[in-house]
mmCIF file of C-alpha atoms and ligand atoms in Angstrom:
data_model
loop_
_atom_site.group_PDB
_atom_site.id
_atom_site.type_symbol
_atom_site.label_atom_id
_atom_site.label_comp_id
_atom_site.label_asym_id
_atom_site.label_seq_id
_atom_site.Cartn_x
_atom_site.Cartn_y
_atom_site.Cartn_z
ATOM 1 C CA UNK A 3 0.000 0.000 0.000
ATOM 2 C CA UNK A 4 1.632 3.706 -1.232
ATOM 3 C CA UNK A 5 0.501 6.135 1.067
ATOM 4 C CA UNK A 6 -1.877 9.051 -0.533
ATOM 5 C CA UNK A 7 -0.028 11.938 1.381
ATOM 6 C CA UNK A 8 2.319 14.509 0.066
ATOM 7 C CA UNK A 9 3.468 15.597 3.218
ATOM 8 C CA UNK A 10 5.422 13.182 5.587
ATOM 9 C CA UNK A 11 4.056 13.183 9.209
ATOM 10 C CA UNK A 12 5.903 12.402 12.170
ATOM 11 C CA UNK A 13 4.289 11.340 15.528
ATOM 12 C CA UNK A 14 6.145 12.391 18.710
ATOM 13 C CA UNK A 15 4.691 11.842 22.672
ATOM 14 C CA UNK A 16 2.464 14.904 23.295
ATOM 15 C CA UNK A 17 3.395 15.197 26.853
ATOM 16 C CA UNK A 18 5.491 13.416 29.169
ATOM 17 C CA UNK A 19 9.031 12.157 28.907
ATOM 18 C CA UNK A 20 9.889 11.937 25.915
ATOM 19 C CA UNK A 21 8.089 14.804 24.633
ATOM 20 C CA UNK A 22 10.566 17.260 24.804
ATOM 21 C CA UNK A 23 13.427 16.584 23.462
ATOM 22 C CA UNK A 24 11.860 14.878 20.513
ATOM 23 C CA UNK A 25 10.466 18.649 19.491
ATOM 24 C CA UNK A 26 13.808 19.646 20.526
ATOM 25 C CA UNK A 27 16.166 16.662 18.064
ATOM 26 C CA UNK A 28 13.603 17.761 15.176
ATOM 27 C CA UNK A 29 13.887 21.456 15.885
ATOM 28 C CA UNK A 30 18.178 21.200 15.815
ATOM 29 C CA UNK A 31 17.699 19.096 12.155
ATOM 30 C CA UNK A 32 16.135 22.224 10.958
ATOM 31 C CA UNK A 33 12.417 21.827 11.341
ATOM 32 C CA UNK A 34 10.541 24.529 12.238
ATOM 33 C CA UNK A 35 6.993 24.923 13.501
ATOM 34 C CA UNK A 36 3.409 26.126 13.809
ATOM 35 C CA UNK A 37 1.083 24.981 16.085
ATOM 36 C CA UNK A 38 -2.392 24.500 15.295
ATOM 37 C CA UNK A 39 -5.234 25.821 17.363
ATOM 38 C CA UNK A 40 -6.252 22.726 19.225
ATOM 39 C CA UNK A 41 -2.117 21.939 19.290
ATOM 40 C CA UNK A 42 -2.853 18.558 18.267
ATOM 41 C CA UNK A 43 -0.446 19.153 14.644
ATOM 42 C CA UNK A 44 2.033 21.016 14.225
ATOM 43 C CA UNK A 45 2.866 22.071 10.540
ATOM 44 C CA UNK A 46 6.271 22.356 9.060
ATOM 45 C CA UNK A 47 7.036 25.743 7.876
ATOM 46 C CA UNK A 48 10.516 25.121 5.971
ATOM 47 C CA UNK A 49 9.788 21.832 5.132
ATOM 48 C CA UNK A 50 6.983 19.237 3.728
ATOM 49 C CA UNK A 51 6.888 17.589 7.365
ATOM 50 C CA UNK A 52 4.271 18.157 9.710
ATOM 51 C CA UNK A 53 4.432 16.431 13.286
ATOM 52 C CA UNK A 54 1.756 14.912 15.171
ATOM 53 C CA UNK A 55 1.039 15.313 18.857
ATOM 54 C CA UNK A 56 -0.189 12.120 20.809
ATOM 55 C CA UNK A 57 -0.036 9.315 23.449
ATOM 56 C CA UNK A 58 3.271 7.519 22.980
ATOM 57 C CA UNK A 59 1.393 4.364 23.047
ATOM 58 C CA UNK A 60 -0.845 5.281 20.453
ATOM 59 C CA UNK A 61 2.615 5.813 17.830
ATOM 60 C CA UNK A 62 3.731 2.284 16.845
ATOM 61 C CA UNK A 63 -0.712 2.172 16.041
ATOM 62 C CA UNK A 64 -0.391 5.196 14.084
ATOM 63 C CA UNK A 65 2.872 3.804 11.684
ATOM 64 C CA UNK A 66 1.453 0.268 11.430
ATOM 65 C CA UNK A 67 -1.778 1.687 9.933
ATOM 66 C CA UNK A 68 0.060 4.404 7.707
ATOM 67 C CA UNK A 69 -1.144 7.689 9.492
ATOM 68 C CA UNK A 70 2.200 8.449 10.216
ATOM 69 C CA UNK A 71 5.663 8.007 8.592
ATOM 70 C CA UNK A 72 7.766 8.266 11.385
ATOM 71 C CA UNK A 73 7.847 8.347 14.497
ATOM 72 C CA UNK A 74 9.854 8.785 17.804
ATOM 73 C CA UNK A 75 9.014 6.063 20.770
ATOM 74 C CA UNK A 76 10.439 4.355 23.484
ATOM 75 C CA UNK A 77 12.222 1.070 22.179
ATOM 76 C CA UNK A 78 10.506 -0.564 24.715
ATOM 77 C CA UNK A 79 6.825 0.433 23.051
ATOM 78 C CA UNK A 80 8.219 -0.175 19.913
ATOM 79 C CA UNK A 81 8.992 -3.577 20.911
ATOM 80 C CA UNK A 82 6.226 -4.832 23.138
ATOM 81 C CA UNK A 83 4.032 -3.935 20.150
ATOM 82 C CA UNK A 84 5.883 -6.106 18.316
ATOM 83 C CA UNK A 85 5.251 -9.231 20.129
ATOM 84 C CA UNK A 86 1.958 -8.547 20.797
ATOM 85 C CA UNK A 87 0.760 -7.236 17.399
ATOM 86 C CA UNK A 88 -1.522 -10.230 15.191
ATOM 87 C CA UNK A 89 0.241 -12.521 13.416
ATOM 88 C CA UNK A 90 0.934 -11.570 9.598
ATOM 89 C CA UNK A 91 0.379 -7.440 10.780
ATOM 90 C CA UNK A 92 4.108 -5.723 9.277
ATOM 91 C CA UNK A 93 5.639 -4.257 12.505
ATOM 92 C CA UNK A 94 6.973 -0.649 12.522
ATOM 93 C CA UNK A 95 10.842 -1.032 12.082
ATOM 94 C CA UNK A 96 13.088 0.838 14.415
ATOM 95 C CA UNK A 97 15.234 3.337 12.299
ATOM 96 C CA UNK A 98 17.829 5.428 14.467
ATOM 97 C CA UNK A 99 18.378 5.105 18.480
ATOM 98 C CA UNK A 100 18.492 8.974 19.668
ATOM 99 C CA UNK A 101 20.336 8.516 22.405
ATOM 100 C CA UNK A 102 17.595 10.039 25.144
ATOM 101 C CA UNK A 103 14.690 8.698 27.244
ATOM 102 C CA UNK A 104 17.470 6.084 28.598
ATOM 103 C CA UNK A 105 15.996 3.090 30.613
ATOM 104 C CA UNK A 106 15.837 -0.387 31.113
ATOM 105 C CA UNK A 107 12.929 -3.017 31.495
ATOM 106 C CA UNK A 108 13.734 -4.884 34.899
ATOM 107 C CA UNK A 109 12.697 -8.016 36.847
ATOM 108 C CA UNK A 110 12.967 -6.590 40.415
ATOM 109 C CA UNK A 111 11.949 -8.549 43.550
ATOM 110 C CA UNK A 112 11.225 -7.282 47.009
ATOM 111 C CA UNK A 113 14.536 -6.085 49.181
ATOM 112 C CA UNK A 114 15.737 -9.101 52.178
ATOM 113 C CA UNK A 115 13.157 -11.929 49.766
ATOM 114 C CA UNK A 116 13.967 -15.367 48.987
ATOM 115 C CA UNK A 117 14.651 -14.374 45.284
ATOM 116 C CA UNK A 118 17.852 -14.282 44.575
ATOM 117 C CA UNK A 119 18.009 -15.037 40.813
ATOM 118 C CA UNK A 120 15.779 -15.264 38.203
ATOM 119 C CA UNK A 121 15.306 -19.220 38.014
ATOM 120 C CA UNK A 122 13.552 -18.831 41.477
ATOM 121 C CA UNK A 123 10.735 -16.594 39.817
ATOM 122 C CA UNK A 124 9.961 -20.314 38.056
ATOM 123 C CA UNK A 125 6.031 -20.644 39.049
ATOM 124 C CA UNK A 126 5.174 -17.484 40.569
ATOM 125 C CA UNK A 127 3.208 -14.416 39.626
ATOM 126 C CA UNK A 128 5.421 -11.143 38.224
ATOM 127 C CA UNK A 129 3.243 -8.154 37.715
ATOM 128 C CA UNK A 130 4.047 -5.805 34.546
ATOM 129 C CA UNK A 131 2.818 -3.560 31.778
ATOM 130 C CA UNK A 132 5.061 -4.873 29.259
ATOM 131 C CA UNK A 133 3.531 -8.788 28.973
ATOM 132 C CA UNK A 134 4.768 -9.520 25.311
ATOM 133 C CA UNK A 135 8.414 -8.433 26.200
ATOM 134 C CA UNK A 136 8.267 -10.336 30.050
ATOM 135 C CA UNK A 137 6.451 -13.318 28.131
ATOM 136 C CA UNK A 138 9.078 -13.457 25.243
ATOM 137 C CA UNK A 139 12.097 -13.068 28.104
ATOM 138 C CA UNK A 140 10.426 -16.237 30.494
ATOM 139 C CA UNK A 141 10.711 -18.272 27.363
ATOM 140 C CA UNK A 142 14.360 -17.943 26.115
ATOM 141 C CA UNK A 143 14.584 -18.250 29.843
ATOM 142 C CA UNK A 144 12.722 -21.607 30.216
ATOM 143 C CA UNK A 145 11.062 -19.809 33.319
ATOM 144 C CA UNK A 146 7.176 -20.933 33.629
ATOM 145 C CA UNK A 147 5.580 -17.731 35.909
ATOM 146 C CA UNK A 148 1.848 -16.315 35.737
ATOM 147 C CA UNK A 149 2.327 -13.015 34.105
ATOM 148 C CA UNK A 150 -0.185 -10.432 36.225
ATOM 149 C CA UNK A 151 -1.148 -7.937 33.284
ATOM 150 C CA UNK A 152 -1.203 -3.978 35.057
ATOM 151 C CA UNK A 153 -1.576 -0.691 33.795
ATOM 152 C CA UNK A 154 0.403 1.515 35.982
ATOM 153 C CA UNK A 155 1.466 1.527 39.717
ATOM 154 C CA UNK A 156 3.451 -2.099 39.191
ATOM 155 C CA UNK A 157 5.739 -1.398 42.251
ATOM 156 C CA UNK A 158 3.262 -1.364 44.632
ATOM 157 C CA UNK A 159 1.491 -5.255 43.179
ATOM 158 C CA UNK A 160 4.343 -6.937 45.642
ATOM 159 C CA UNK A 161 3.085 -4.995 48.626
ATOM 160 C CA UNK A 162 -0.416 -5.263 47.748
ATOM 161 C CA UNK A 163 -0.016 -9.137 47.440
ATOM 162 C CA UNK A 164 -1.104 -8.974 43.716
ATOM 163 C CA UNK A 165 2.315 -10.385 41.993
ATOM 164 C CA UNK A 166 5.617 -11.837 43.601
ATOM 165 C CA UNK A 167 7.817 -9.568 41.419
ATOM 166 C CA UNK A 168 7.471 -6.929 39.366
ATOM 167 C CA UNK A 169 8.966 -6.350 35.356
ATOM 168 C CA UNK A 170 9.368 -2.680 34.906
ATOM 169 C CA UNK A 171 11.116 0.482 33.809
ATOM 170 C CA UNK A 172 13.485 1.414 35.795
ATOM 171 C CA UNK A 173 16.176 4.505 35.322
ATOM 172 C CA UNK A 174 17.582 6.141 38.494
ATOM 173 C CA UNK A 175 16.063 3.045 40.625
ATOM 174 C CA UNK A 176 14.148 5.691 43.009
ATOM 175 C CA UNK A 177 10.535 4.197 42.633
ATOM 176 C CA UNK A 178 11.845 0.646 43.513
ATOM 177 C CA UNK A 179 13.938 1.825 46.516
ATOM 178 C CA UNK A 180 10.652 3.906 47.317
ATOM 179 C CA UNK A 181 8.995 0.635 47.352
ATOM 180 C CA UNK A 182 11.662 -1.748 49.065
ATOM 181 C CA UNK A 183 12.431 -3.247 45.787
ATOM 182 C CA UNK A 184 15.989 -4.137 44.104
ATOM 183 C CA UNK A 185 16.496 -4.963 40.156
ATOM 184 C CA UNK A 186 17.343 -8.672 39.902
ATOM 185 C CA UNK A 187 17.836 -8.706 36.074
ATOM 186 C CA UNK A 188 17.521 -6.051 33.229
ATOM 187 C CA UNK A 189 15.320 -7.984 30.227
ATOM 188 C CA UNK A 190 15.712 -4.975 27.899
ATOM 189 C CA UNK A 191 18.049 -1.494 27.602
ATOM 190 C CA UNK A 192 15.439 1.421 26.274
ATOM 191 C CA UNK A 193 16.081 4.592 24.929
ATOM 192 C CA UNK A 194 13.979 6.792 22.201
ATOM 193 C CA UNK A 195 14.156 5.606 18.721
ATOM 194 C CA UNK A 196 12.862 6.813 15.663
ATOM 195 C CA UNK A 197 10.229 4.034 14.093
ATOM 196 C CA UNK A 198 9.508 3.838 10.524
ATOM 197 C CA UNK A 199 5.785 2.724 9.474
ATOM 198 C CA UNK A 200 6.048 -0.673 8.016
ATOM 199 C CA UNK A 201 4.248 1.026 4.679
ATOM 200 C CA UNK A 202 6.348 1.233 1.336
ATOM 201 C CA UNK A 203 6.985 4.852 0.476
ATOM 202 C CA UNK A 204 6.816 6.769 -3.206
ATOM 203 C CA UNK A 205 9.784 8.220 -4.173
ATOM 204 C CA UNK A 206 9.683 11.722 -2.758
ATOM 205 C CA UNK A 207 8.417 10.596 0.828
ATOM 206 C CA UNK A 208 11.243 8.214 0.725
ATOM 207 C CA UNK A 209 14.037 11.160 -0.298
ATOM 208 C CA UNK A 210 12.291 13.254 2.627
ATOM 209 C CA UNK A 211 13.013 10.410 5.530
ATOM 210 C CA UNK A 212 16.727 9.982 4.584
ATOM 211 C CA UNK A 213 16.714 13.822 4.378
ATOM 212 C CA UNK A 214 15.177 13.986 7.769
ATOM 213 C CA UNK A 215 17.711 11.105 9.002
ATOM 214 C CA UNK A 216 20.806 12.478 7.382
ATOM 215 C CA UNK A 217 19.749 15.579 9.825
ATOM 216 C CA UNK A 218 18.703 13.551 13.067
ATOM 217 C CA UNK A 219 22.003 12.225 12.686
ATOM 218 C CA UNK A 220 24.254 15.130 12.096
ATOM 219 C CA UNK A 221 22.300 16.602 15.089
ATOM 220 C CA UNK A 222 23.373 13.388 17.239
ATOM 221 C CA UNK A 223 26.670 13.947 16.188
ATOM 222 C CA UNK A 224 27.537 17.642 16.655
ATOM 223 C CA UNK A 225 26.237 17.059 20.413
ATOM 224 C CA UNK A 226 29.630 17.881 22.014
ATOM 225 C CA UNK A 227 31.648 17.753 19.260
ATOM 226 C CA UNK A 228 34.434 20.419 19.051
ATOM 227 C CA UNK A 229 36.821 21.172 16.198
ATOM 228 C CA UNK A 230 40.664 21.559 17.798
ATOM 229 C CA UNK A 231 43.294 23.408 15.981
ATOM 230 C CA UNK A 232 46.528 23.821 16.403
ATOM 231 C CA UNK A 233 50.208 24.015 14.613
ATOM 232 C CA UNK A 234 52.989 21.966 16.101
ATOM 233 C CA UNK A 235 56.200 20.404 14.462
ATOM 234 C CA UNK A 236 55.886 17.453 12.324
ATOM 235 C CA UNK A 237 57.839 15.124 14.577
ATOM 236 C CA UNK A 238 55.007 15.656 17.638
ATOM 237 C CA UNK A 239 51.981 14.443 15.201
ATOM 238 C CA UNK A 240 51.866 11.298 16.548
ATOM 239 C CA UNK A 241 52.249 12.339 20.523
ATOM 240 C CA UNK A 242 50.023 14.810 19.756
ATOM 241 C CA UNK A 243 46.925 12.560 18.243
ATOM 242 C CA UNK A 244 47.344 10.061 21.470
ATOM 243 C CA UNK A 245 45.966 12.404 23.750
ATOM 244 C CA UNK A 246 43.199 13.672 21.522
ATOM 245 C CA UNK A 247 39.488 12.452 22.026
ATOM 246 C CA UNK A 248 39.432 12.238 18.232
ATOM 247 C CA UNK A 249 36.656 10.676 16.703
ATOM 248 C CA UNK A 250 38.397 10.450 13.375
ATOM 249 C CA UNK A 251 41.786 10.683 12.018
ATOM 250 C CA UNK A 252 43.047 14.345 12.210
ATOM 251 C CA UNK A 253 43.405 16.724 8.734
ATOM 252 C CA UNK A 254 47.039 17.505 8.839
ATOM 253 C CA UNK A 255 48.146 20.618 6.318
ATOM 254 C CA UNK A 256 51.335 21.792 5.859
ATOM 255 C CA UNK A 257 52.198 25.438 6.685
ATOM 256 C CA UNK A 258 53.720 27.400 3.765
ATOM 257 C CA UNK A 259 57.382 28.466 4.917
ATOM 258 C CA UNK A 260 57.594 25.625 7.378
ATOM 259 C CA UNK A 261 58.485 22.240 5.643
ATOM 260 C CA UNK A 262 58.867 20.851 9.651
ATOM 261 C CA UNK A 263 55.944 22.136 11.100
ATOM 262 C CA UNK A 264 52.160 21.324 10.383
ATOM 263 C CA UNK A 265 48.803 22.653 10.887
ATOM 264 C CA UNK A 266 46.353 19.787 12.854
ATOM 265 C CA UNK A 267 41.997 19.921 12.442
ATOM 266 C CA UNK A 268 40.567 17.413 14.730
ATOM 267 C CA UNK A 269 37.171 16.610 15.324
ATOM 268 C CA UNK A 270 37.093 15.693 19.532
ATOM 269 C CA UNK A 271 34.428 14.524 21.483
ATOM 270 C CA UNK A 272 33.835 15.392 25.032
ATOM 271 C CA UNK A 273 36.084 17.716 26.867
ATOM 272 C CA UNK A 274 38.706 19.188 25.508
ATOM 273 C CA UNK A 275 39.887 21.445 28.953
ATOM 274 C CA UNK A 276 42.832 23.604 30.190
ATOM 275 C CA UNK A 277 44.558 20.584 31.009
ATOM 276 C CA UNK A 278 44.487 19.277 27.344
ATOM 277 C CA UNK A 279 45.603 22.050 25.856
ATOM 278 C CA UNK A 280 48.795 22.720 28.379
ATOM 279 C CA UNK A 281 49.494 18.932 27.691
ATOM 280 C CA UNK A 282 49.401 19.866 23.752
ATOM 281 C CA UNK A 283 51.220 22.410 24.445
ATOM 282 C CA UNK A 284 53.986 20.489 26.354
ATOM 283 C CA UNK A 285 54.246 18.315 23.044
ATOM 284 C CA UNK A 286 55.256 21.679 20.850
ATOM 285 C CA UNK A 287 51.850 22.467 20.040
ATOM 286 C CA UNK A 288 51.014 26.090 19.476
ATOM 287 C CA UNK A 289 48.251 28.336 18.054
ATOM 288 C CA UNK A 290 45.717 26.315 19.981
ATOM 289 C CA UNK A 291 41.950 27.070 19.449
ATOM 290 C CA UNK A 292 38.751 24.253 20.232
ATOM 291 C CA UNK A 293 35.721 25.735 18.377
ATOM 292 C CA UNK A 294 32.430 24.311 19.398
ATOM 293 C CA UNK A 295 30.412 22.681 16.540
ATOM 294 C CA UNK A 296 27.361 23.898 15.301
ATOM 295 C CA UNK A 297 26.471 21.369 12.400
ATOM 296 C CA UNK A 298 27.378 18.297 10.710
ATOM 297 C CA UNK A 299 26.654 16.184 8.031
ATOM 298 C CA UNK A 300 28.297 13.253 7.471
HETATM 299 O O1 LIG B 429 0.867 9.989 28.323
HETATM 300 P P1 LIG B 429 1.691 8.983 27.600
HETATM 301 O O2 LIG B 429 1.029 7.651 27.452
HETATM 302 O O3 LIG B 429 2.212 9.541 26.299
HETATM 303 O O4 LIG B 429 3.010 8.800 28.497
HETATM 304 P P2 LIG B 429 3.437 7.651 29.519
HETATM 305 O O5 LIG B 429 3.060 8.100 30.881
HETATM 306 O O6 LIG B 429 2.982 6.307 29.067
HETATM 307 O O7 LIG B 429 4.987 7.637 29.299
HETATM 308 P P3 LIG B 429 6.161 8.450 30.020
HETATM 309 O O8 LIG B 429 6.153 9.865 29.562
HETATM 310 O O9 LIG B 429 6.180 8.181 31.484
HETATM 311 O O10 LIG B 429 7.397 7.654 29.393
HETATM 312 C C1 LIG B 429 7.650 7.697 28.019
HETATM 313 C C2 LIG B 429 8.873 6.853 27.738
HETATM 314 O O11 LIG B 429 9.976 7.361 28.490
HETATM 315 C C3 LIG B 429 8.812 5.394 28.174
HETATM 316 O O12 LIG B 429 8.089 4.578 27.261
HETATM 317 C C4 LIG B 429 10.278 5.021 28.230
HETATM 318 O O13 LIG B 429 10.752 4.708 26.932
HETATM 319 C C5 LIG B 429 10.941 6.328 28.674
HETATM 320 N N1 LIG B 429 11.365 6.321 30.092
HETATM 321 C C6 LIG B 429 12.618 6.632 30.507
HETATM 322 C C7 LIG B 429 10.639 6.025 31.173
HETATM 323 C C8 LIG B 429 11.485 6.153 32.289
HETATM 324 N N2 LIG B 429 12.702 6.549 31.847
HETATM 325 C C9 LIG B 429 10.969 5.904 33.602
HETATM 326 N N3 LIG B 429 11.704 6.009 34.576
HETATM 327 N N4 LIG B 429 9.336 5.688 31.325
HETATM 328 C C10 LIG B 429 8.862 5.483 32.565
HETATM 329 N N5 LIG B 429 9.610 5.566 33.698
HETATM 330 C C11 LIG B 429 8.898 5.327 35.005
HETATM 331 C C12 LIG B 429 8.833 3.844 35.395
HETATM 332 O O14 LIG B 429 7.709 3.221 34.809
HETATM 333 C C13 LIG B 429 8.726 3.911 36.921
HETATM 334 O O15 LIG B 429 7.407 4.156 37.320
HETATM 335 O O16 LIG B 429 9.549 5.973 36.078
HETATM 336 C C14 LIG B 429 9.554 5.139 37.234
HETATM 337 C C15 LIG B 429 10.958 4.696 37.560
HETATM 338 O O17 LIG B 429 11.870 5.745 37.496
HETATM 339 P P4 LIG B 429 13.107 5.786 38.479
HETATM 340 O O18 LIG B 429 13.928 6.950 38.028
HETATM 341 O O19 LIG B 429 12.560 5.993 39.876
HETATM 342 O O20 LIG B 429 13.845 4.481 38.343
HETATM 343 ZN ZN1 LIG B 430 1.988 5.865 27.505
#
């Protein structure tokens, strides 16, 4: 089925945790944005991509039916609609981890218990939202438990007597401390991810998603990124590169005048401090300068 759209939509959590920063990765690949009055759309004004506002369960829904194009969801959603979508239904396909919304889908047991590993959970009750990803996990596990199917509150089925142990998301660990509960095992790492709708796209649609990709990614990658220069003599190149954070190999020019001296462009990641630079500088470096970087494309 080709989509009947010109314009590619992209569905993104309306409110909540992920909402955010989604607007936020889309804004710094260039999109920008008008709302409309019930601020349920918001239409592209640079380019031919318009983003939709809902309930992040509602998004891997929304791609497998071909209302949206894209969109950007918890892995974890993403996946526990996969296992529990009907057999033959094409699943949304996850296109691009963004590196945000970090968590991880945990068995977690009650602090000073008689579980100690996950083997012991082997015919009793574990409470969770997440059944197709807990079900899926038991089996490559060979663990038989009752799975206790909640909507929210799953820390507090233990105490309530509902479940023996809980499968949930978990990211600082506050709400199962809260709750005199410890992680046993971590059945899935989570983070946002941009999902592609299952649906095959005509050309143009198709040019606009790498496009938007390309972007996402150059985004992801100028996060921190800074450009160091510097001149130093030839001999020190190779000192010099050891102690840089490079992410790739170093452009290295040579200086008109100067047959033993060069100039050095490195792309660094993460900091790139006083301490660096005196420690360049110890090597023969001079001329230093980090410039932060505002764009990239690979
Ligand atoms: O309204 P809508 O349905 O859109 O939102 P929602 O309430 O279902 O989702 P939301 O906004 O809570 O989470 C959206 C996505 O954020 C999730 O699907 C995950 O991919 C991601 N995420 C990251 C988390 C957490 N961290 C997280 N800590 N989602 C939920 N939690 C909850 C968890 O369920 C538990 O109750 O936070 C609690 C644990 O947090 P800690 O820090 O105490 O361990
Ligand atoms: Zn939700």
């Amino acid at each position: 089925m080709t989509i009947a759209r010109d314009r590619l939509r992209v569905a993104v959590q309306k409110s909540g945790r992920l909402a955010e920063t989604s607007l936020s990765l889309l804004r710094r690949a260039g999109l920008s944005f008008r709302a409309s009055r019930d601020r349920l759309f918001l239409y592209g004004e640079n380019l031919p991509i318009d983003v939709l506002l809902v309930r992040d369960d509602d998004i891997p829904g929304l791609l497998m039916e071909g209302s949206c194009e894209l969109g950007i969801v918890g892995r974890n959603v993403l996946a526990e609609q996969r296992l529990t979508a009907l057999p033959g239904t094409d699943a949304p396909a996850e296109r691009l981890a963004l590196g945000f919304g970090g968590c991880r889908l945990s068995l977690a047991v009650t602090d000073g218990g008689p579980i100690t590993v996950p083997a012991q959970l082997d015919g009793l009750r574990i409470a969770t939202s997440y059944p197709g990803l807990l079900a899926d996990w038991l089996a490559v596990n060979g663990i038989r438990a009752e799975i206790v199917v909640l909507s929210g509150s799953v820390e507090i089925a233990p105490r309530l007597g509902k479940a023996d142990a809980i499968c949930d998301l978990v990211s600082s660990g506050a709400t199962l401390a809260a709750n005199q509960l410890h992680e046993l095992v971590a059945i899935l790492h989570s983070e946002a991810v941009l999902a592609a709708s299952p649906h095959p796209l005509g050309s143009a649609k198709a040019e606009q998603v790498e496009r938007l990709c390309a972007r996402i990614e150059g985004a992801q990658s100028s996060d921190g990124a800074r450009l160091l220069m510097l001149q130093a003599p030839r001999t020190a190149l190779a000192a010099i590169t050891r102690l840089l954070p490079v992410r790739e190999s170093p452009s290295v020019l040579s200086l008109d005048g100067l047959p033993d001296d060069i100039a050095v462009q490195a792309l660094c990641s993460g900091a790139l401090d006083w301490q660096h630079l005196e420690d360049l500088k110890r090597l023969g470096a001079r001329g230093l300068m980090v410039l932060n970087v505002e764009r990239m494309l690979a």
